[in-house]
PDB file of C-alpha atoms in Angstrom:
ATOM      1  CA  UNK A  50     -14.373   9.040 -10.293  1.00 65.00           C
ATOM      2  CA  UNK A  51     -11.824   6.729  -8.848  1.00 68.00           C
ATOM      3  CA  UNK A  52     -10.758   8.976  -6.117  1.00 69.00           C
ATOM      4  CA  UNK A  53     -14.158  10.512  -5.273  1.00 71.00           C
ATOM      5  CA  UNK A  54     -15.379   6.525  -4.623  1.00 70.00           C
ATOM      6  CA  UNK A  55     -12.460   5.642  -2.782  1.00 71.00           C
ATOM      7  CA  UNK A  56     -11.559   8.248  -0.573  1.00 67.00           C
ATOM      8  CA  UNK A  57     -15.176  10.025  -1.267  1.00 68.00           C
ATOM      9  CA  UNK A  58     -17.808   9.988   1.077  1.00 66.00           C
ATOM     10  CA  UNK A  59     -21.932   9.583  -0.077  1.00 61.00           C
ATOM     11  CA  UNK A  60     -21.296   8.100  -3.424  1.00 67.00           C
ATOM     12  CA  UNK A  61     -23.255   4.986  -3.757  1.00 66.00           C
ATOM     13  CA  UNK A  62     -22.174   3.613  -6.991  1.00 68.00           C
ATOM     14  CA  UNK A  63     -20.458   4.255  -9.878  1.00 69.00           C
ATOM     15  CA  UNK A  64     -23.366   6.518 -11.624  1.00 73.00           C
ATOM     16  CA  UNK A  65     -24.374   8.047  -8.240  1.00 70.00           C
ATOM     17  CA  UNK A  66     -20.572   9.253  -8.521  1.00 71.00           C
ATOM     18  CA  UNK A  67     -21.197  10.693 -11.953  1.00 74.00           C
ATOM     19  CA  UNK A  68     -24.174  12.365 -11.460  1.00 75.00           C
ATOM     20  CA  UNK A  69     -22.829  13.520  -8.142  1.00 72.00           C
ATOM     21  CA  UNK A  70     -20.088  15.409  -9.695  1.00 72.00           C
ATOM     22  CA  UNK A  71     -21.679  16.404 -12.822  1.00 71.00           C
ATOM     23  CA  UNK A  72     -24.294  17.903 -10.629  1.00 74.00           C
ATOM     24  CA  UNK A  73     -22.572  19.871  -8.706  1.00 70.00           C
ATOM     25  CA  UNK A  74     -19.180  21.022 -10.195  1.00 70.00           C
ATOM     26  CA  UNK A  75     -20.540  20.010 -13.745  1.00 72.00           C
ATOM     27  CA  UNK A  76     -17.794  18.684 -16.495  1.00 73.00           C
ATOM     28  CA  UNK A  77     -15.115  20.495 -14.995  1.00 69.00           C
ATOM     29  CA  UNK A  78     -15.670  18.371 -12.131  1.00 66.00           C
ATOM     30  CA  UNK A  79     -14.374  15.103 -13.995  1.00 69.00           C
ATOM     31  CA  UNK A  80     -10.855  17.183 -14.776  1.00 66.00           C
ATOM     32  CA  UNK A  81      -9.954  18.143 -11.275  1.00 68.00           C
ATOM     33  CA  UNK A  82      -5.929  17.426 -10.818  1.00 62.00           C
ATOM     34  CA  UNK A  83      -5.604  16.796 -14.675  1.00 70.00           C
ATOM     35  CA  UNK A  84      -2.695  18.907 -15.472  1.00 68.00           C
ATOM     36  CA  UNK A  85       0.068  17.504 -12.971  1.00 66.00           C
ATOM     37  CA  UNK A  86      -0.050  14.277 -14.289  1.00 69.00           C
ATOM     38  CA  UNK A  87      -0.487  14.933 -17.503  1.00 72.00           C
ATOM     39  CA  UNK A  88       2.435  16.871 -17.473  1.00 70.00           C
ATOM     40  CA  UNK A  89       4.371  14.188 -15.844  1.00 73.00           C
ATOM     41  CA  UNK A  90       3.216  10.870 -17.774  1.00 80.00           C
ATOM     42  CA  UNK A  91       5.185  10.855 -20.600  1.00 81.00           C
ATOM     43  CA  UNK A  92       8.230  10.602 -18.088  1.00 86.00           C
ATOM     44  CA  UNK A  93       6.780   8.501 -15.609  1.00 88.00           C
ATOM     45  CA  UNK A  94       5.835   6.281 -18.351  1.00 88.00           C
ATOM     46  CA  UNK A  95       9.332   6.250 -20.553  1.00 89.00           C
ATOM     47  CA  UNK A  96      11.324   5.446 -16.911  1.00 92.00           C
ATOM     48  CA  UNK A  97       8.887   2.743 -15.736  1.00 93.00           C
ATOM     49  CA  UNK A  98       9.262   1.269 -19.061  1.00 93.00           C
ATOM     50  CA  UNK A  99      12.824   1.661 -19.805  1.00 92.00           C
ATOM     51  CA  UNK A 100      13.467   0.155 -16.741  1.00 94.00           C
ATOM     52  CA  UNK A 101      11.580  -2.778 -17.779  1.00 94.00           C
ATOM     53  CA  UNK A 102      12.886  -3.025 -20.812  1.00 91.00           C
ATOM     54  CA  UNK A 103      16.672  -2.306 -19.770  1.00 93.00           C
ATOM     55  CA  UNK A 104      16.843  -4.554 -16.976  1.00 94.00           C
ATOM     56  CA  UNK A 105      14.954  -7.112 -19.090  1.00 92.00           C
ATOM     57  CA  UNK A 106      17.769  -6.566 -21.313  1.00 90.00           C
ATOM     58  CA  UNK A 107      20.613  -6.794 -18.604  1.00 93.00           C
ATOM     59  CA  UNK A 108      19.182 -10.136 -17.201  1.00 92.00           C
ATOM     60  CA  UNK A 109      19.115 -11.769 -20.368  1.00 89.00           C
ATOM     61  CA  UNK A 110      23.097 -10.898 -20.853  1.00 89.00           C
ATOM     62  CA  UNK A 111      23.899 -12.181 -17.037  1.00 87.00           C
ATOM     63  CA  UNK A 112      22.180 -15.374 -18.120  1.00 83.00           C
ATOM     64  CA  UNK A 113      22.655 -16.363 -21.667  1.00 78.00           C
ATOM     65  CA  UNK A 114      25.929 -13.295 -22.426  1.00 81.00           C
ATOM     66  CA  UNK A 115      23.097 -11.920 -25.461  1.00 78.00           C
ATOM     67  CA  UNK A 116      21.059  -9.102 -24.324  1.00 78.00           C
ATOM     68  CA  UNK A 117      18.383  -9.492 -27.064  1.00 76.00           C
ATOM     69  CA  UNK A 118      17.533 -13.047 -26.323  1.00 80.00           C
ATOM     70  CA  UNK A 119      13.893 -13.370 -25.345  1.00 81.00           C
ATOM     71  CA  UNK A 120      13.754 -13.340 -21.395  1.00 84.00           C
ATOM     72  CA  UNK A 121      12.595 -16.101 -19.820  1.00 87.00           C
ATOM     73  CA  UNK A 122       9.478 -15.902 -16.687  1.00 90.00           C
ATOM     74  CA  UNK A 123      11.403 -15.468 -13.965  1.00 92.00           C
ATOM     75  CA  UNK A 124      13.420 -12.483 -15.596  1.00 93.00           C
ATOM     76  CA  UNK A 125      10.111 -10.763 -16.570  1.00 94.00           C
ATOM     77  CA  UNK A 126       9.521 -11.091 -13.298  1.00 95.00           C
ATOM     78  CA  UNK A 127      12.206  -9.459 -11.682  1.00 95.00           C
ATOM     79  CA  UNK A 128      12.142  -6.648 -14.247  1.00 95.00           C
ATOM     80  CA  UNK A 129       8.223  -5.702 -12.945  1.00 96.00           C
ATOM     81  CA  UNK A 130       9.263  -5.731  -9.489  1.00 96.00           C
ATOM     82  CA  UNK A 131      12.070  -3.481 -10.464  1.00 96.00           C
ATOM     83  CA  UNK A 132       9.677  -1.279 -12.246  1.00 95.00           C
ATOM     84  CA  UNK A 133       7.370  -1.478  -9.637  1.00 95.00           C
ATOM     85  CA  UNK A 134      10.101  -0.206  -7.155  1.00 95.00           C
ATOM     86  CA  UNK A 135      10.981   2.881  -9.263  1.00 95.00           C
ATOM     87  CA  UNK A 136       7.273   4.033 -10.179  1.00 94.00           C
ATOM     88  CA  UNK A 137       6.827   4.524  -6.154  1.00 94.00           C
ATOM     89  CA  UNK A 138       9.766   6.944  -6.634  1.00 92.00           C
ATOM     90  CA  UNK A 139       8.178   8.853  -9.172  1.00 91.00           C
ATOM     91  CA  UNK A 140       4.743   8.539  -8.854  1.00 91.00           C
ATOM     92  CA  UNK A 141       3.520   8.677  -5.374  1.00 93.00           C
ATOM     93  CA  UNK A 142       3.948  12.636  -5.725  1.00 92.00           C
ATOM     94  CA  UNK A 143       1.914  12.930  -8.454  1.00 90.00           C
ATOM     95  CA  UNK A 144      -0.507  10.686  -7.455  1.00 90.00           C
ATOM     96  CA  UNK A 145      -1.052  12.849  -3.887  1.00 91.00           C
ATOM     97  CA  UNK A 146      -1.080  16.367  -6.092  1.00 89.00           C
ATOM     98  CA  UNK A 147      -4.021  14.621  -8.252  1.00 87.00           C
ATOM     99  CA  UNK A 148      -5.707  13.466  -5.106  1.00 88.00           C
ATOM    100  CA  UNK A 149      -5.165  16.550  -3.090  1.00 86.00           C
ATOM    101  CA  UNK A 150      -6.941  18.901  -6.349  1.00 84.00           C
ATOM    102  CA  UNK A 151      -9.430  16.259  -6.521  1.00 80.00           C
ATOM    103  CA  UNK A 152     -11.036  16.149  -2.614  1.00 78.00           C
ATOM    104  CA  UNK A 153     -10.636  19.655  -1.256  1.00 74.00           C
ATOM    105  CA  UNK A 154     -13.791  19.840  -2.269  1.00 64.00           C
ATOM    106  CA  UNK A 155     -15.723  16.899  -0.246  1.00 59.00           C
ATOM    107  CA  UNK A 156     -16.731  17.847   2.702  1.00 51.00           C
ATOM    108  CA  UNK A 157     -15.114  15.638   5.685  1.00 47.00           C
ATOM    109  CA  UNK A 158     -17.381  13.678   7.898  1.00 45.00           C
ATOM    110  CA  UNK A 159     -16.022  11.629  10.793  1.00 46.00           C
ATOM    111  CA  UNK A 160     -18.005  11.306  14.117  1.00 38.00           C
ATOM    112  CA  UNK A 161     -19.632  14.664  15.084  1.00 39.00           C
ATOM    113  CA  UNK A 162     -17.174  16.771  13.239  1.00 42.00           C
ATOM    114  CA  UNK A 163     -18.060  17.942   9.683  1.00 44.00           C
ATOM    115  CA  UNK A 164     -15.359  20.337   7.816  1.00 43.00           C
ATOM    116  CA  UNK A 165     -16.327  22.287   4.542  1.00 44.00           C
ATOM    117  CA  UNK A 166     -14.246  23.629   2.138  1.00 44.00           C
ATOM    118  CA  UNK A 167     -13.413  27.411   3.550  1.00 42.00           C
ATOM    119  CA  UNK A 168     -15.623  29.189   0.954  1.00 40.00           C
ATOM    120  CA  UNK A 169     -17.146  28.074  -2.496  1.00 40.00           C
ATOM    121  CA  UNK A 170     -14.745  29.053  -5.448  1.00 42.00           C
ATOM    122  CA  UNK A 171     -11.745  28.916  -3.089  1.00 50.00           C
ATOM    123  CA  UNK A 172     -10.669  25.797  -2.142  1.00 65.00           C
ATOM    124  CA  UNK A 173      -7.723  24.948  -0.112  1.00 73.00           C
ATOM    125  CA  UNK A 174      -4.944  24.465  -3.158  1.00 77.00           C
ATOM    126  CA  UNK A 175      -4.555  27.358  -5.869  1.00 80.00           C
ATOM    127  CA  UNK A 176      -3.246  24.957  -8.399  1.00 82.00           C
ATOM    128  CA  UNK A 177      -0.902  21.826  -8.610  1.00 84.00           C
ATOM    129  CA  UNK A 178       2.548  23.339  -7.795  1.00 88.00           C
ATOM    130  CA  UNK A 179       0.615  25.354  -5.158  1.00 88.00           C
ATOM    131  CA  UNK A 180      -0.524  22.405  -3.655  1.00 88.00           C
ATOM    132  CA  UNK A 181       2.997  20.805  -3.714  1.00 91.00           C
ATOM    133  CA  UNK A 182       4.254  23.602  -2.309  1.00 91.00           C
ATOM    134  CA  UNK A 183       2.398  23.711   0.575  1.00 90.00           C
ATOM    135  CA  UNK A 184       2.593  19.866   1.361  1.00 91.00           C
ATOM    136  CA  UNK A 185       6.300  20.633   1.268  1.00 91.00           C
ATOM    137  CA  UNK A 186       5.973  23.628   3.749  1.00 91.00           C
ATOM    138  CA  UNK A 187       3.841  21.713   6.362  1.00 88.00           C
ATOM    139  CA  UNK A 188       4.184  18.321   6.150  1.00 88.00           C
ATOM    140  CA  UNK A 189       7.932  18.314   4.484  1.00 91.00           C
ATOM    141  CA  UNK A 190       9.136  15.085   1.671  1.00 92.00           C
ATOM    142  CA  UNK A 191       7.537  12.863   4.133  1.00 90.00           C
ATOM    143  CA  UNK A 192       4.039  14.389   3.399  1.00 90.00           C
ATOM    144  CA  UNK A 193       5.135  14.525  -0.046  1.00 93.00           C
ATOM    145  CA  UNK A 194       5.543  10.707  -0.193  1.00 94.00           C
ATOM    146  CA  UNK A 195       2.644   9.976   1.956  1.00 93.00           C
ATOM    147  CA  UNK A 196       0.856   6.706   0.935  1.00 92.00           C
ATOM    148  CA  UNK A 197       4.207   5.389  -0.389  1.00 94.00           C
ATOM    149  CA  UNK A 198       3.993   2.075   1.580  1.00 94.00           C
ATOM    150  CA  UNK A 199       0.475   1.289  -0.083  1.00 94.00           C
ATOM    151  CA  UNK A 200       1.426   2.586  -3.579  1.00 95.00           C
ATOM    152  CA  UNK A 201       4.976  -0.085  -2.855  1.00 95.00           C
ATOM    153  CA  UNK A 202       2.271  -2.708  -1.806  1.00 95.00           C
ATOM    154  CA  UNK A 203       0.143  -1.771  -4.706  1.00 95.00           C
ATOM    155  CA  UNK A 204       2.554  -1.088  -7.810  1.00 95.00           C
ATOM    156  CA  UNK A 205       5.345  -4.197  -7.006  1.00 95.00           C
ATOM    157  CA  UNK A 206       2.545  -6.907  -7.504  1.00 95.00           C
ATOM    158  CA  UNK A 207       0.693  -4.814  -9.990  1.00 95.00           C
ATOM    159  CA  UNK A 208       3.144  -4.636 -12.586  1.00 96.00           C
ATOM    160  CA  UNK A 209       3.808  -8.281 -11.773  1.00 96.00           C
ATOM    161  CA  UNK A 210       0.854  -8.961 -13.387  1.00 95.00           C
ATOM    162  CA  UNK A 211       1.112  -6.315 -15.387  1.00 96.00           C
ATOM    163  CA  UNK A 212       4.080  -7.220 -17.880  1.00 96.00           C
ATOM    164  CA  UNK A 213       3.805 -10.624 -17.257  1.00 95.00           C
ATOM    165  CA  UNK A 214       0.210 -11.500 -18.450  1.00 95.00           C
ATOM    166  CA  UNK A 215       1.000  -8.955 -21.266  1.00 94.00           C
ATOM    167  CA  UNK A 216       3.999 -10.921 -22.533  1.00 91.00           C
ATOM    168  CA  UNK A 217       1.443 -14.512 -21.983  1.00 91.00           C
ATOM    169  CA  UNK A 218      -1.387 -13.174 -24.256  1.00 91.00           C
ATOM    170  CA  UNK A 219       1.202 -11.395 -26.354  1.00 87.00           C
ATOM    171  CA  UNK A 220       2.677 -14.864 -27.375  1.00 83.00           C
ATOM    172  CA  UNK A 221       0.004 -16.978 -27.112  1.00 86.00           C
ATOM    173  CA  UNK A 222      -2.046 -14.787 -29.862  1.00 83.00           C
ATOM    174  CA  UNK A 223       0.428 -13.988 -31.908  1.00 76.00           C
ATOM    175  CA  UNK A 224       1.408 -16.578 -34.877  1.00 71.00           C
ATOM    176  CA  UNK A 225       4.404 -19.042 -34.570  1.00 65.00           C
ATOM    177  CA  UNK A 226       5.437 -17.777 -37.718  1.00 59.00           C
ATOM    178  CA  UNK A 227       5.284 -14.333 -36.695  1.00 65.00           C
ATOM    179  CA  UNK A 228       8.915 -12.682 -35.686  1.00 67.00           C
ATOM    180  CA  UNK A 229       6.925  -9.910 -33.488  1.00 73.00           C
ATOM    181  CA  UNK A 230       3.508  -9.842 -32.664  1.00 79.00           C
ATOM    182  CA  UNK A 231       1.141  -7.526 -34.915  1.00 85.00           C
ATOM    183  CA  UNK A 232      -0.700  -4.308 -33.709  1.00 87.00           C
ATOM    184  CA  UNK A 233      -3.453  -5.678 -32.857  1.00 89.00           C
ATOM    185  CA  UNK A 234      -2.071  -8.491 -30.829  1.00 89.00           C
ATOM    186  CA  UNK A 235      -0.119  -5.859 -29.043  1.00 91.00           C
ATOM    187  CA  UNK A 236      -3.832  -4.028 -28.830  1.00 93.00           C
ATOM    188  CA  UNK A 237      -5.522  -7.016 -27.308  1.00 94.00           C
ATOM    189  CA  UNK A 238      -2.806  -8.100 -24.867  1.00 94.00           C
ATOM    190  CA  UNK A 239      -1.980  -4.582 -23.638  1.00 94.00           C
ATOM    191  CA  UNK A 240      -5.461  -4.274 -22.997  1.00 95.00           C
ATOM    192  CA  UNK A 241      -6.179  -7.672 -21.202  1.00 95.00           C
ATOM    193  CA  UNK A 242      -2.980  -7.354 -19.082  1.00 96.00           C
ATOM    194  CA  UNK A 243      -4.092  -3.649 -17.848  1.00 95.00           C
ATOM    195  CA  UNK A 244      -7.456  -5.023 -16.668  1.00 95.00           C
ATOM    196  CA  UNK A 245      -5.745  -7.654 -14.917  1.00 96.00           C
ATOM    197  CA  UNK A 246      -3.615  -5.676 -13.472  1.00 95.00           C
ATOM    198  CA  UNK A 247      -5.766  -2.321 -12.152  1.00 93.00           C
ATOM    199  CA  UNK A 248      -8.920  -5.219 -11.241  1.00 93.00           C
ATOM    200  CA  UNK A 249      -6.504  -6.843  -8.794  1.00 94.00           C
ATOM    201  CA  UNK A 250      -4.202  -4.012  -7.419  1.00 94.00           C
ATOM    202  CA  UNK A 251      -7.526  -2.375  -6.418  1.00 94.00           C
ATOM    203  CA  UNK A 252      -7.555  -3.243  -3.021  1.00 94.00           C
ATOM    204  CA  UNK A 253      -3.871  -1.513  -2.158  1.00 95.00           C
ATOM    205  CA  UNK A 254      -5.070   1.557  -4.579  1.00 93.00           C
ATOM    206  CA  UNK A 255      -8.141   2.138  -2.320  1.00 93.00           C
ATOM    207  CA  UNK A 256      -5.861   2.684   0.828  1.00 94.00           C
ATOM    208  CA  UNK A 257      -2.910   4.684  -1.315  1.00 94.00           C
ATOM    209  CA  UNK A 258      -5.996   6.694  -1.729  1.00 91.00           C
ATOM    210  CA  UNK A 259      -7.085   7.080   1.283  1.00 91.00           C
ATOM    211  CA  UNK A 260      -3.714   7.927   2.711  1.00 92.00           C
ATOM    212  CA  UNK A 261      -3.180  10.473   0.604  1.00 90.00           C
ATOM    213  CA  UNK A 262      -6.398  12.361   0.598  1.00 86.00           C
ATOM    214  CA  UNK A 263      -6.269  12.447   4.105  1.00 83.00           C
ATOM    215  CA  UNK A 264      -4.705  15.643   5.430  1.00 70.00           C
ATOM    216  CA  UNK A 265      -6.555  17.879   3.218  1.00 65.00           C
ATOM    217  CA  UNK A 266      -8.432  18.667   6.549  1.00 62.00           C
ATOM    218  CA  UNK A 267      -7.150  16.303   9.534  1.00 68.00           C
ATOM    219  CA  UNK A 268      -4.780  13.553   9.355  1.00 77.00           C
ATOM    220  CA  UNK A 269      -7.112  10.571  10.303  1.00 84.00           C
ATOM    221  CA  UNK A 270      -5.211   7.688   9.516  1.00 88.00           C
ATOM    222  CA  UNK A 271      -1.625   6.898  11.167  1.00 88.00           C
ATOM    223  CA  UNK A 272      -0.595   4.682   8.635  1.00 89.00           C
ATOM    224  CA  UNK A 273      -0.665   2.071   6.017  1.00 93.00           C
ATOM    225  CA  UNK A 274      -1.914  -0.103   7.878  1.00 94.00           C
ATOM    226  CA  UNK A 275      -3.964   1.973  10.375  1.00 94.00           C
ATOM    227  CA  UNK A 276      -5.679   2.916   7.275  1.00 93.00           C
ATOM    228  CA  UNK A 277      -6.388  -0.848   6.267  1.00 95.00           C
ATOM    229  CA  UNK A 278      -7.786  -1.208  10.079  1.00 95.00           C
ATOM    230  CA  UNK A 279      -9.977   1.251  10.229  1.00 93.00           C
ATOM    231  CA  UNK A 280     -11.529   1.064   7.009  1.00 92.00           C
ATOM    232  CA  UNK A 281     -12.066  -2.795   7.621  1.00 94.00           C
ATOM    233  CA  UNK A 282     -14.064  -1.911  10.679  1.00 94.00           C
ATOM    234  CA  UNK A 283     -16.049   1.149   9.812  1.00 90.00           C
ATOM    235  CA  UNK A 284     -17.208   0.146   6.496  1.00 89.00           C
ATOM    236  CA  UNK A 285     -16.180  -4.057   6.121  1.00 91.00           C
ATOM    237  CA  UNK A 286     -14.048  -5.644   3.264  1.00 93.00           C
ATOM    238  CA  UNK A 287     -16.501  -4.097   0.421  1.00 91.00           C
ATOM    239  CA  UNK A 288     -14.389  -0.849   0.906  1.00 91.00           C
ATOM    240  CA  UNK A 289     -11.324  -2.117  -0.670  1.00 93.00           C
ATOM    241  CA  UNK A 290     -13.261  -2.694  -3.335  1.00 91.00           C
ATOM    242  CA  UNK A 291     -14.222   0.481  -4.178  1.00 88.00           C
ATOM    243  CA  UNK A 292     -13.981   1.606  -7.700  1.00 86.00           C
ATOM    244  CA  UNK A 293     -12.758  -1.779  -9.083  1.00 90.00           C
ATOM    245  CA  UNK A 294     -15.204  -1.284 -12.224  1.00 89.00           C
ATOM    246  CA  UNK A 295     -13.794   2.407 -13.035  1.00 88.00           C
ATOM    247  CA  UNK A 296     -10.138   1.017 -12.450  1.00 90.00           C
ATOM    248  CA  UNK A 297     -10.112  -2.398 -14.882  1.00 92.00           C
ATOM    249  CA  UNK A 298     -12.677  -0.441 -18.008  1.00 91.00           C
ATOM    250  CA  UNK A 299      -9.692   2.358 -17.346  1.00 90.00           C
ATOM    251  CA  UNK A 300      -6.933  -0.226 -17.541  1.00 92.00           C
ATOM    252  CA  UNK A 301      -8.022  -1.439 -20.528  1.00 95.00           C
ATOM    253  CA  UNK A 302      -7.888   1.182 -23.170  1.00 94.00           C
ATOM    254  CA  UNK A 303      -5.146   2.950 -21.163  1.00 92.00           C
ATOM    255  CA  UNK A 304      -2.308   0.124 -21.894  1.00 94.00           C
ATOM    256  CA  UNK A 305      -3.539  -0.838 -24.850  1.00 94.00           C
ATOM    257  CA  UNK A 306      -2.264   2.363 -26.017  1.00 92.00           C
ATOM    258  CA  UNK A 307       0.611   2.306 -24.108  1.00 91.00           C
ATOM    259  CA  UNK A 308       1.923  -0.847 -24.986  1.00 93.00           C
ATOM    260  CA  UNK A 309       0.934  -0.271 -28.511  1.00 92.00           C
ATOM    261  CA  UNK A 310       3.042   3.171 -28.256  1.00 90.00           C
ATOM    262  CA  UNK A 311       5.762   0.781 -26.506  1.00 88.00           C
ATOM    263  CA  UNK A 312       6.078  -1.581 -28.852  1.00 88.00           C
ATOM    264  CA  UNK A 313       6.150   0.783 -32.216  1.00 87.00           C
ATOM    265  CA  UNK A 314       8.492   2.576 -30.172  1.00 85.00           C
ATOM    266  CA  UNK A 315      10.785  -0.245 -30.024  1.00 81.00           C
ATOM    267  CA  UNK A 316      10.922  -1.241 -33.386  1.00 82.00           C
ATOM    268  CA  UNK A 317      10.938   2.279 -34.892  1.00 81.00           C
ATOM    269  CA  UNK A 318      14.120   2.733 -33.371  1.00 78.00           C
ATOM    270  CA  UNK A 319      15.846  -0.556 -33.745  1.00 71.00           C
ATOM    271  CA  UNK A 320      15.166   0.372 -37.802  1.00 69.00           C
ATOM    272  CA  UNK A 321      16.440   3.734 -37.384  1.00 59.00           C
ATOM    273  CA  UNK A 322      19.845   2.139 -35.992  1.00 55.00           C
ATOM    274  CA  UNK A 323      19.713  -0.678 -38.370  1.00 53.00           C
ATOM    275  CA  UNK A 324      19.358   1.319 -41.792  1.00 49.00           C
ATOM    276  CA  UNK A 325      22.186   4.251 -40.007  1.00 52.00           C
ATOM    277  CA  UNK A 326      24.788   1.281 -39.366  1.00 48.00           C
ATOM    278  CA  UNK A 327      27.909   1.281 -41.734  1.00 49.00           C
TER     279      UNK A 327
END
């Protein structure tokens, strides 16, 4: 739903979108591009947070010479934006598979010209490594990072306030008396801090979108911000707003479970290597 009302044209709303695809390519609709990233989240996940986590972990013994010590603002900081650097790395490929699967199938509408899919039932892309493939082939790593500069402009800020109103709400819920915070504090936080986060990076998502559905049919847009341009003046500021209610309800259950995995994470390990010490 995200894609088809960002990059997507006709879709009025929300649930004109669902109906839309529902109608149309019925429930398999909703699963288009599924299986590259969920083949690819567990690692995209464990690097963007390990990074966090280990150059949390590195700042904190530059600083204070005790690597555990709870990091301070400006070191949270400074982890996100290294996280947000290395997620561009790994995810803007992904990210332009998914978005490639998911609009060979709108029709493209600019001026007089009006491009359909070839022929119903065979759409441009066979499959996700087909579709990388042939990115690869015609447009070379440069079409395979496409949209790169909006997902830098999108991810460095978002997991600013990303980890950083997570480890806020985190605190401020959980008891003074408390050594970590509970489940459900994790729960609550994760969940807060991913709305945050997806609500306010919307903007940049709508023209990482953009970018990278382009080029299914005819590259339209020249660049970043070429793409910003444009879409300002055909359709005003609304359009960067596009999909902002599908992308915080997402946020929210999404890192709730992943800080919750996160966090458990953490701690099951730190008592596996406590209890296995001499």
């Amino acid at each position: 739903l995200q894609t088809r009302l960002q990059a997507g044209q006709g879709y009025g709303n929300t649930l004109n979108c669902v109906l839309t695809v529902y109608r149309n390519e019925s429930v398999a609709g909703f699963f288009k591009g599924m299986s590259f990233p969920l083949a690819s989240i567990a690692v995209y996940s464990s690097v963007v947070f390990g990074v966090f986590s280990n150059t949390q972990r590195l700042l904190s013994q530059l600083r204070h010479g005790d690597p555990s010590r709870t990091p301070v603002l400006t070191d949270v900081a400074l982890a996100s934006i290294v996280a947000g650097f290395v997620s561009v790395g790994i995810g803007t490929p992904v990210d332009l598979v998914k978005i490639r699967l998911q609009m060979q199938t709108q029709p493209y509408i600019e001026a007089n010209i009006k491009l359909k899919p070839t022929v119903p039932g065979f759409p441009v892309y066979r499959g996700p490594i087909h579709c990388f493939r042939t990115v690869l082939q015609k447009e070379g790593i440069a079409g395979i990072y496409r949209g790169a500069g909006a997902m830098l402009l999108r991810d460095v800020p978002g997991y600013c306030l990303y980890f950083i109103p997570y480890t806020f709400f985190c605190g401020w819920i959980t008891p003074d008396e408390c050594i970590s915070p509970n489940p459900s504090s994790i729960w609550l936080a994760g969940g807060v801090a991913g709305a945050i986060s997806w609500g306010t990076a919307t903007p940049m998502d709508v023209v990482k979108s953009r970018l990278q559905a382009d080029g299914v049919y005819l590259n339209k847009y020249k660049g970043t911000l070429d793409c910003i341009l444009q879409s300002y003046q055909n359709e005003g500021l609304k359009v960067f707003f596009r999909g902002i209610t599908v992308n915080t309800v997402r946020g929210f259950p999404v890192s709730s479970a992943m800080f919750l995995g996160y966090e458990l994470s953490l701690k099951a390990m730190k008592r596996d290597q406590t209890e296995t010490k001499p």
